[in-house]
Short mmCIF file of C-alpha atoms and ligand atoms in Angstrom, two decimals:
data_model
loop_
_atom_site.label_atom_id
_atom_site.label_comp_id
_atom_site.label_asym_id
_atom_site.label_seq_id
_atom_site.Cartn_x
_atom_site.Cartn_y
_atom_site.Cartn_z
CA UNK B 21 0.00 0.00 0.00
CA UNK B 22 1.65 3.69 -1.13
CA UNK B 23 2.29 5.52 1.93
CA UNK B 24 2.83 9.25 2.44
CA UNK B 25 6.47 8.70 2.52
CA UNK B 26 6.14 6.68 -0.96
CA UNK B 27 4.38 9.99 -1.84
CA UNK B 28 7.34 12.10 -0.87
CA UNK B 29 10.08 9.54 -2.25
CA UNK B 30 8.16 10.05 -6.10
CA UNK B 31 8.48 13.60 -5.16
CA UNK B 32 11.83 13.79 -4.50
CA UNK B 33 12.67 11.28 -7.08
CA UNK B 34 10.36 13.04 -9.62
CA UNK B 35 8.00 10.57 -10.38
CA UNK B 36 4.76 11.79 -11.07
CA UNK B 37 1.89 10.16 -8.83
CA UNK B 38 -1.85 9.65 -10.13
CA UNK B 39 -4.61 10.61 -8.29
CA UNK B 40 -8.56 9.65 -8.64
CA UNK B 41 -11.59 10.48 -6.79
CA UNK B 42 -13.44 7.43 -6.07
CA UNK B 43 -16.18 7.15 -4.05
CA UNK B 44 -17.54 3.79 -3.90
CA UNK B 45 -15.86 -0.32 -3.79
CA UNK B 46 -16.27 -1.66 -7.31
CA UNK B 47 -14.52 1.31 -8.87
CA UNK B 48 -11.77 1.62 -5.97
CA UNK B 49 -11.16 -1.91 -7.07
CA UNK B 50 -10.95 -0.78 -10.75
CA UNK B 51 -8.41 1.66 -9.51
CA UNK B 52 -6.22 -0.81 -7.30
CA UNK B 53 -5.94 -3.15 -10.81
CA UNK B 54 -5.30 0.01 -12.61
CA UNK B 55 -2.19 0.82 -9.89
CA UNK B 56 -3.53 4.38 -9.55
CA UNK B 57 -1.49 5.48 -7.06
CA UNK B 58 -3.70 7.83 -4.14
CA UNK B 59 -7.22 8.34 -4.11
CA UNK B 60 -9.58 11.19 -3.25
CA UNK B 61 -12.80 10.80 -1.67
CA UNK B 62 -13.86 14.24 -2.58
CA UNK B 63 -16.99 16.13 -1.67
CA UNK B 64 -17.99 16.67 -4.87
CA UNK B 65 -19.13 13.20 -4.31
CA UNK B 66 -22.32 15.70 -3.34
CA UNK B 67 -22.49 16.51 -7.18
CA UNK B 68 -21.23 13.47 -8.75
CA UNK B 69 -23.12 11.00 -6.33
CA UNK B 70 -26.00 13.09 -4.36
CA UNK B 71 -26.68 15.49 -7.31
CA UNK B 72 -26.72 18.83 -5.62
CA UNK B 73 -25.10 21.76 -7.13
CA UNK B 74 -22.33 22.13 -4.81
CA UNK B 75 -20.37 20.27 -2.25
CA UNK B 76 -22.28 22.10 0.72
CA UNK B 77 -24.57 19.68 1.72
CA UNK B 78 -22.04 16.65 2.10
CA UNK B 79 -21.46 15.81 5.34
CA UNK B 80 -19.09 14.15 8.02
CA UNK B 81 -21.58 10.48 7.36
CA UNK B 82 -21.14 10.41 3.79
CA UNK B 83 -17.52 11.44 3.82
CA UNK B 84 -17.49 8.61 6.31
CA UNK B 85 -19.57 6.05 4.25
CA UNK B 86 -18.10 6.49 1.05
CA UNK B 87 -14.42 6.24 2.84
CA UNK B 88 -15.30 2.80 4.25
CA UNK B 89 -16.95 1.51 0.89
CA UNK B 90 -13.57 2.94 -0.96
CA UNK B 91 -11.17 1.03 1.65
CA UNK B 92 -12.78 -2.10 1.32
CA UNK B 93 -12.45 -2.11 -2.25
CA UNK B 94 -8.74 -0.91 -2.62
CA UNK B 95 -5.62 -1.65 -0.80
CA UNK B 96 -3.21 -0.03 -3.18
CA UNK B 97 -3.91 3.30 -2.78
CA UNK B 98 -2.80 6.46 -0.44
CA UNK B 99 -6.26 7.48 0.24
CA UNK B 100 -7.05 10.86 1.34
CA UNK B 101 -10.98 11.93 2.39
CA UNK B 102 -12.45 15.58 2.35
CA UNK B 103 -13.56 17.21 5.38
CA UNK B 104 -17.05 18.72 4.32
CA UNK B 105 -17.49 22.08 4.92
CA UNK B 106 -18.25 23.34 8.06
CA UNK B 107 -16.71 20.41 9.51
CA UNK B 108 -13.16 22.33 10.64
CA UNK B 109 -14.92 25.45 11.72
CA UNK B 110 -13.62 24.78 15.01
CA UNK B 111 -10.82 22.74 16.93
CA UNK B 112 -13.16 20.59 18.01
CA UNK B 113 -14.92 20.31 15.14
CA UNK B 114 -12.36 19.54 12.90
CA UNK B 115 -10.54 16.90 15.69
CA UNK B 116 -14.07 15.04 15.64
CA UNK B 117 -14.42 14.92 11.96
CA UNK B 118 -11.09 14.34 11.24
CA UNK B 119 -11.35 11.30 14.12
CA UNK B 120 -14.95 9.35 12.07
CA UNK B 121 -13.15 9.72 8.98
CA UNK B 122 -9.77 8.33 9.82
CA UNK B 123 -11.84 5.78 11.77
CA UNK B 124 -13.55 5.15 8.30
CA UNK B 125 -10.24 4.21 6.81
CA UNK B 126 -8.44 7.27 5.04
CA UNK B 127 -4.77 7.51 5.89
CA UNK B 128 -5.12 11.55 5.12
CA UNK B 129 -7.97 14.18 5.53
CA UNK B 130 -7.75 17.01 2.97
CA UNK B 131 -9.00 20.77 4.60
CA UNK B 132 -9.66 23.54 2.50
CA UNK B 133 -8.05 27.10 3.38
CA UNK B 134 -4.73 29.23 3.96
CA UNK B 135 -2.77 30.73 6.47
CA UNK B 136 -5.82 30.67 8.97
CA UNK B 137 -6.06 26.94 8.94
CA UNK B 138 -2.51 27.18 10.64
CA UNK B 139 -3.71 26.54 14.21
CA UNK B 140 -6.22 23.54 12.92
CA UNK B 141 -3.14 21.60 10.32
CA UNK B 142 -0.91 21.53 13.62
CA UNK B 143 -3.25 20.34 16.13
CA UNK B 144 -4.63 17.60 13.95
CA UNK B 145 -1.38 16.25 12.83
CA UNK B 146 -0.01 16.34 16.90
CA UNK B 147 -2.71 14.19 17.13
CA UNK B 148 -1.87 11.66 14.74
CA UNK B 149 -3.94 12.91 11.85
CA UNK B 150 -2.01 13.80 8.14
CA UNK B 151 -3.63 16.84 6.74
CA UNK B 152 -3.33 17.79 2.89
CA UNK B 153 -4.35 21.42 2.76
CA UNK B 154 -6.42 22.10 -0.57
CA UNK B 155 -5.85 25.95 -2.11
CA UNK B 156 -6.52 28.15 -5.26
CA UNK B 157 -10.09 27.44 -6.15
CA UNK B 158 -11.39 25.82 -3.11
CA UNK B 159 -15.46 24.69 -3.77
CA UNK B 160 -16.70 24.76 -0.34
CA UNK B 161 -15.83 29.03 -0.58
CA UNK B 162 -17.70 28.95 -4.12
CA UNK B 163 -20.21 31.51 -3.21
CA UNK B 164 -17.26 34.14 -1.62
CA UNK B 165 -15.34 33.93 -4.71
CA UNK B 166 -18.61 34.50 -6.78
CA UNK B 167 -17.91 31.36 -8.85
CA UNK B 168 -15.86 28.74 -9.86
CA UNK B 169 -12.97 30.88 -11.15
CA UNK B 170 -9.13 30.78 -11.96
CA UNK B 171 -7.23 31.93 -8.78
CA UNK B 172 -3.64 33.43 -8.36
CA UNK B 173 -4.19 35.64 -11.38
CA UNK B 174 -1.35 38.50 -10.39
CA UNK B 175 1.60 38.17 -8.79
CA UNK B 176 0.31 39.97 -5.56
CA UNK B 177 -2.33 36.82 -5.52
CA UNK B 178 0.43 34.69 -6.32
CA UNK B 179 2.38 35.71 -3.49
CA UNK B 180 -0.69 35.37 -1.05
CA UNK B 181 -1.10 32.09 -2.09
CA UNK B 182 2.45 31.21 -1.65
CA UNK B 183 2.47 32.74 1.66
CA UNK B 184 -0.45 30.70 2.69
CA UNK B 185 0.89 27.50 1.67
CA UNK B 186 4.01 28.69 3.72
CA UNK B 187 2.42 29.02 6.80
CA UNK B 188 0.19 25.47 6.64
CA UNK B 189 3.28 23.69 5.73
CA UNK B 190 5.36 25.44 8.75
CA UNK B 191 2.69 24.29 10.91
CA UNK B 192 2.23 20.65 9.45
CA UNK B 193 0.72 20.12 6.51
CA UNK B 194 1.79 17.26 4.77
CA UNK B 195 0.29 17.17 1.08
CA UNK B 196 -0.95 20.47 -0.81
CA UNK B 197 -3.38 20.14 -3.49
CA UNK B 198 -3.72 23.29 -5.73
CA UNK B 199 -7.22 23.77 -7.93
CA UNK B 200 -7.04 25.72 -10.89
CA UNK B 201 -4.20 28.45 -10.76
CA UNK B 202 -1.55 29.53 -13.37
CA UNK B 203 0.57 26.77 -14.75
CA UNK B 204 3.41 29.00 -13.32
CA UNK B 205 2.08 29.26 -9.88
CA UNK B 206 1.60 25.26 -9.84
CA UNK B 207 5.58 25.31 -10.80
CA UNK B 208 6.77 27.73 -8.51
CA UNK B 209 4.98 26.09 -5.65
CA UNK B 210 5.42 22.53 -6.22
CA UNK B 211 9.56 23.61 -6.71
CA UNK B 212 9.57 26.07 -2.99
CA UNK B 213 8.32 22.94 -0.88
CA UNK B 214 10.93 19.45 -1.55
CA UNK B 215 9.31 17.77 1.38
CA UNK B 216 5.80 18.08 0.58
CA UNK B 217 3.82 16.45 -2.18
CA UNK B 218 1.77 18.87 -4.30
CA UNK B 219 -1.25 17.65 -6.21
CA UNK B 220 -2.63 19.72 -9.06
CA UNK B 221 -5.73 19.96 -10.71
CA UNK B 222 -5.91 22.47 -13.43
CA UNK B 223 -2.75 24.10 -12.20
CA UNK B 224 -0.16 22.73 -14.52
CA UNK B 225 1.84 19.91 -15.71
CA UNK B 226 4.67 20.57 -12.87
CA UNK B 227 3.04 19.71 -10.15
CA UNK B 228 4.10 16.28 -8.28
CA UNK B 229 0.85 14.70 -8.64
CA UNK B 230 -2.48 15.21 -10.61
CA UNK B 231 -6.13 14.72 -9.61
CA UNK B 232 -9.30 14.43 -11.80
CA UNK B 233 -12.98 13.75 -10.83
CA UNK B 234 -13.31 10.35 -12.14
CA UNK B 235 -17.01 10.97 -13.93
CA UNK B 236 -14.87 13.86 -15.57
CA UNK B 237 -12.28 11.59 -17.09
CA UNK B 238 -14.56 9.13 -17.97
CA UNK B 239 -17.09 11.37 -20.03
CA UNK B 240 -19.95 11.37 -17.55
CA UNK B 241 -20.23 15.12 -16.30
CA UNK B 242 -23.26 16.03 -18.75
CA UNK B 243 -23.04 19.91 -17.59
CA UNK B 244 -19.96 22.38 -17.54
CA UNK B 245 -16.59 20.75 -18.31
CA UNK B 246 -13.73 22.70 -17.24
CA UNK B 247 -11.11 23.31 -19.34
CA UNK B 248 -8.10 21.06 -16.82
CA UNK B 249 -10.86 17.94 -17.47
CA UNK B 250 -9.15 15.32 -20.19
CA UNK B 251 -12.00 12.60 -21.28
CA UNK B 252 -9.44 9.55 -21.02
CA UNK B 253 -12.83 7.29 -22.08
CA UNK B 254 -13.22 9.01 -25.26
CA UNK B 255 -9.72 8.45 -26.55
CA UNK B 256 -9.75 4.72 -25.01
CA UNK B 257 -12.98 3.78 -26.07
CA UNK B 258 -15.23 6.13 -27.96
CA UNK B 259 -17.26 9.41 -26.77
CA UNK B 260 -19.89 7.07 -25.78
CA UNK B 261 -18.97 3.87 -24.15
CA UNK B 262 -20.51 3.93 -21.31
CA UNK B 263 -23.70 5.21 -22.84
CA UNK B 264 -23.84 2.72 -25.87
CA UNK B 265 -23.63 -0.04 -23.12
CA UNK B 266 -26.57 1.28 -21.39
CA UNK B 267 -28.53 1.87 -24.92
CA UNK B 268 -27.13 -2.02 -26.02
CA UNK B 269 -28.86 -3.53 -22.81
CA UNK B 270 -31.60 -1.34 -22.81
CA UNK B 271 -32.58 -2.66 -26.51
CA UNK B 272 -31.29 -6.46 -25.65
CA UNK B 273 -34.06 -6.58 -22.70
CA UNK B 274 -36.82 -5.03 -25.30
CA UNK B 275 -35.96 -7.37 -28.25
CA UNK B 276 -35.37 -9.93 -26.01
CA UNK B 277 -32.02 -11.18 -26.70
CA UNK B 278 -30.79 -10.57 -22.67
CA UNK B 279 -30.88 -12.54 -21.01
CA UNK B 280 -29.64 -15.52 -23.60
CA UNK B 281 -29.30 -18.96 -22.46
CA UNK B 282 -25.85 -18.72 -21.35
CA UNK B 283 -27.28 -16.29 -18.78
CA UNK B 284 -29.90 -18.34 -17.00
CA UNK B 285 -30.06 -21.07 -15.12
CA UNK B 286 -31.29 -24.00 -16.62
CA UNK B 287 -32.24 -27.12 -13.52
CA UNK B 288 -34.14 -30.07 -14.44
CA UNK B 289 -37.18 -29.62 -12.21
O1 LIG N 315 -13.87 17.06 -3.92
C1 LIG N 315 -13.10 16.90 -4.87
O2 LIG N 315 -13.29 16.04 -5.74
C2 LIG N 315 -11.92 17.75 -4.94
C3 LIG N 315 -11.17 17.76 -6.23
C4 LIG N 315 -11.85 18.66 -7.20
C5 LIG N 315 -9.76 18.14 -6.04
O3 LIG N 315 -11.61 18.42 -4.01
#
């Protein structure tokens, strides 16, 4: 099973490491025969799975849930779990989360935030619990920044994010994952820290690991694709591979050729 410090040997050997969200058994499996190499049991499982707009609903149960199902399935992967928002607000808030979803089986819980998560990254990992701080874009702030939008645009923002991902690593942060900032920014940050893995998603091809939502790579977001998504499906397999299997089965059990005789059971009774 990759461990963090298999996470900071590819850094420091630079080899790239794959990351997935994955949210339930059967496709963490996929992923362990696949040799993916950490796993993300996002909140946008609240979109992807739950079908809200946003990942503000999720909570600490289905962070928990889908952990467990993801655990069972895969024993491969580094596997790090989203706090849902409002689930760090406080100390104690974020040591009780942080508790049910290592309990759950992640080896890593993933906060969203900067400099003021300082206090929150060091208490959690005195206690035993790896934090990966998540920057740039971060979803659960969606409605302060007005939308999902590129971050780090200027070198003043630049600088604040830098500064931010200074002070969670000085207090303890272990893995930073940076959403959707210059290609440059991904660089310069992923180059500042040699000790600490950074994950990128739509932030470059120099950061030391990348991250896609799995229904992205796989052609099945039907509304906005952002520009970072690559459908890996549609290049494997066609646009619509998943979708012609549904359509095939769908006509098979109207014409009646599913299920065939090699699908039943046939007992002398
Ligand atoms: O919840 C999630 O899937 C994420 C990725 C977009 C990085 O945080």
């Amino acid at each position: 099973m990759i461990s963090l410090s298999d996470l900071r040997k590819f850094k420091a050997e630079g080899r790239k490491f794959s990351c997935l969200t994955c949210y339930d058994a059967s496709m963490a499996k996929a992923m362990e025969v696949a040799e993916i190499d950490t796993i993300l049991v996002g909140d946008s499982l609240g979109m992807t799975i739950q079908g809200c707009d946003s990942t503000l609903p999720v909570n600490v149960s289905d962070m928990a849930y889908h952990t467990a199902a993801v655990r069972r399935g895969n024993s491969h992967a580094f596997i790090l779990t989203d706090l849902p928002f409002m689930s760090y607000a406080t100390l104690n808030d974020a040591l009780s989360s942080s508790k049910t979803i290592m309990q759950a089986g992640a080896h890593m819980v993933k906060l969203e935030g900067g400099e003021w998560l300082a206090e929150t990254v060091q208490v959690l990992t005195r206690n035993g619990i790896p934090v990966c701080v998540h920057l740039g874009l971060t979803p659960q702030s969606v409605h302060v920044f007005g939308g999902y939008k590129v971050q780090a645009r200027t070198r003043a923002a630049a600088d604040q994010l830098i500064a931010d991902c200074k002070a969670v690593v000085d207090a303890g942060a272990a893995v930073l994952l940076l959403e959707c900032v210059p290609a440059q920014v991904g660089k310069e940050i992923s180059n500042l820290f040699p000790n600490t893995p950074v994950i990128g998603i739509g932030a470059g091809a120099e950061t030391d690991g990348q991250v896609l939502v799995v229904q992205d790579m796989l052609g099945l977001n039907f509304s906005h694709v952002a520009k970072f998504v690559r459908n890996f499906m549609k290049e494997q397999a066609g646009e619509t591979a998943i979708l012609d299997a549904f359509k095939a089965y769908h006509a098979a059990v109207q014409d009646g050729s599913f299920p065939a005789v090699e699908h039943t059971f046939q007992i002398e009774l």
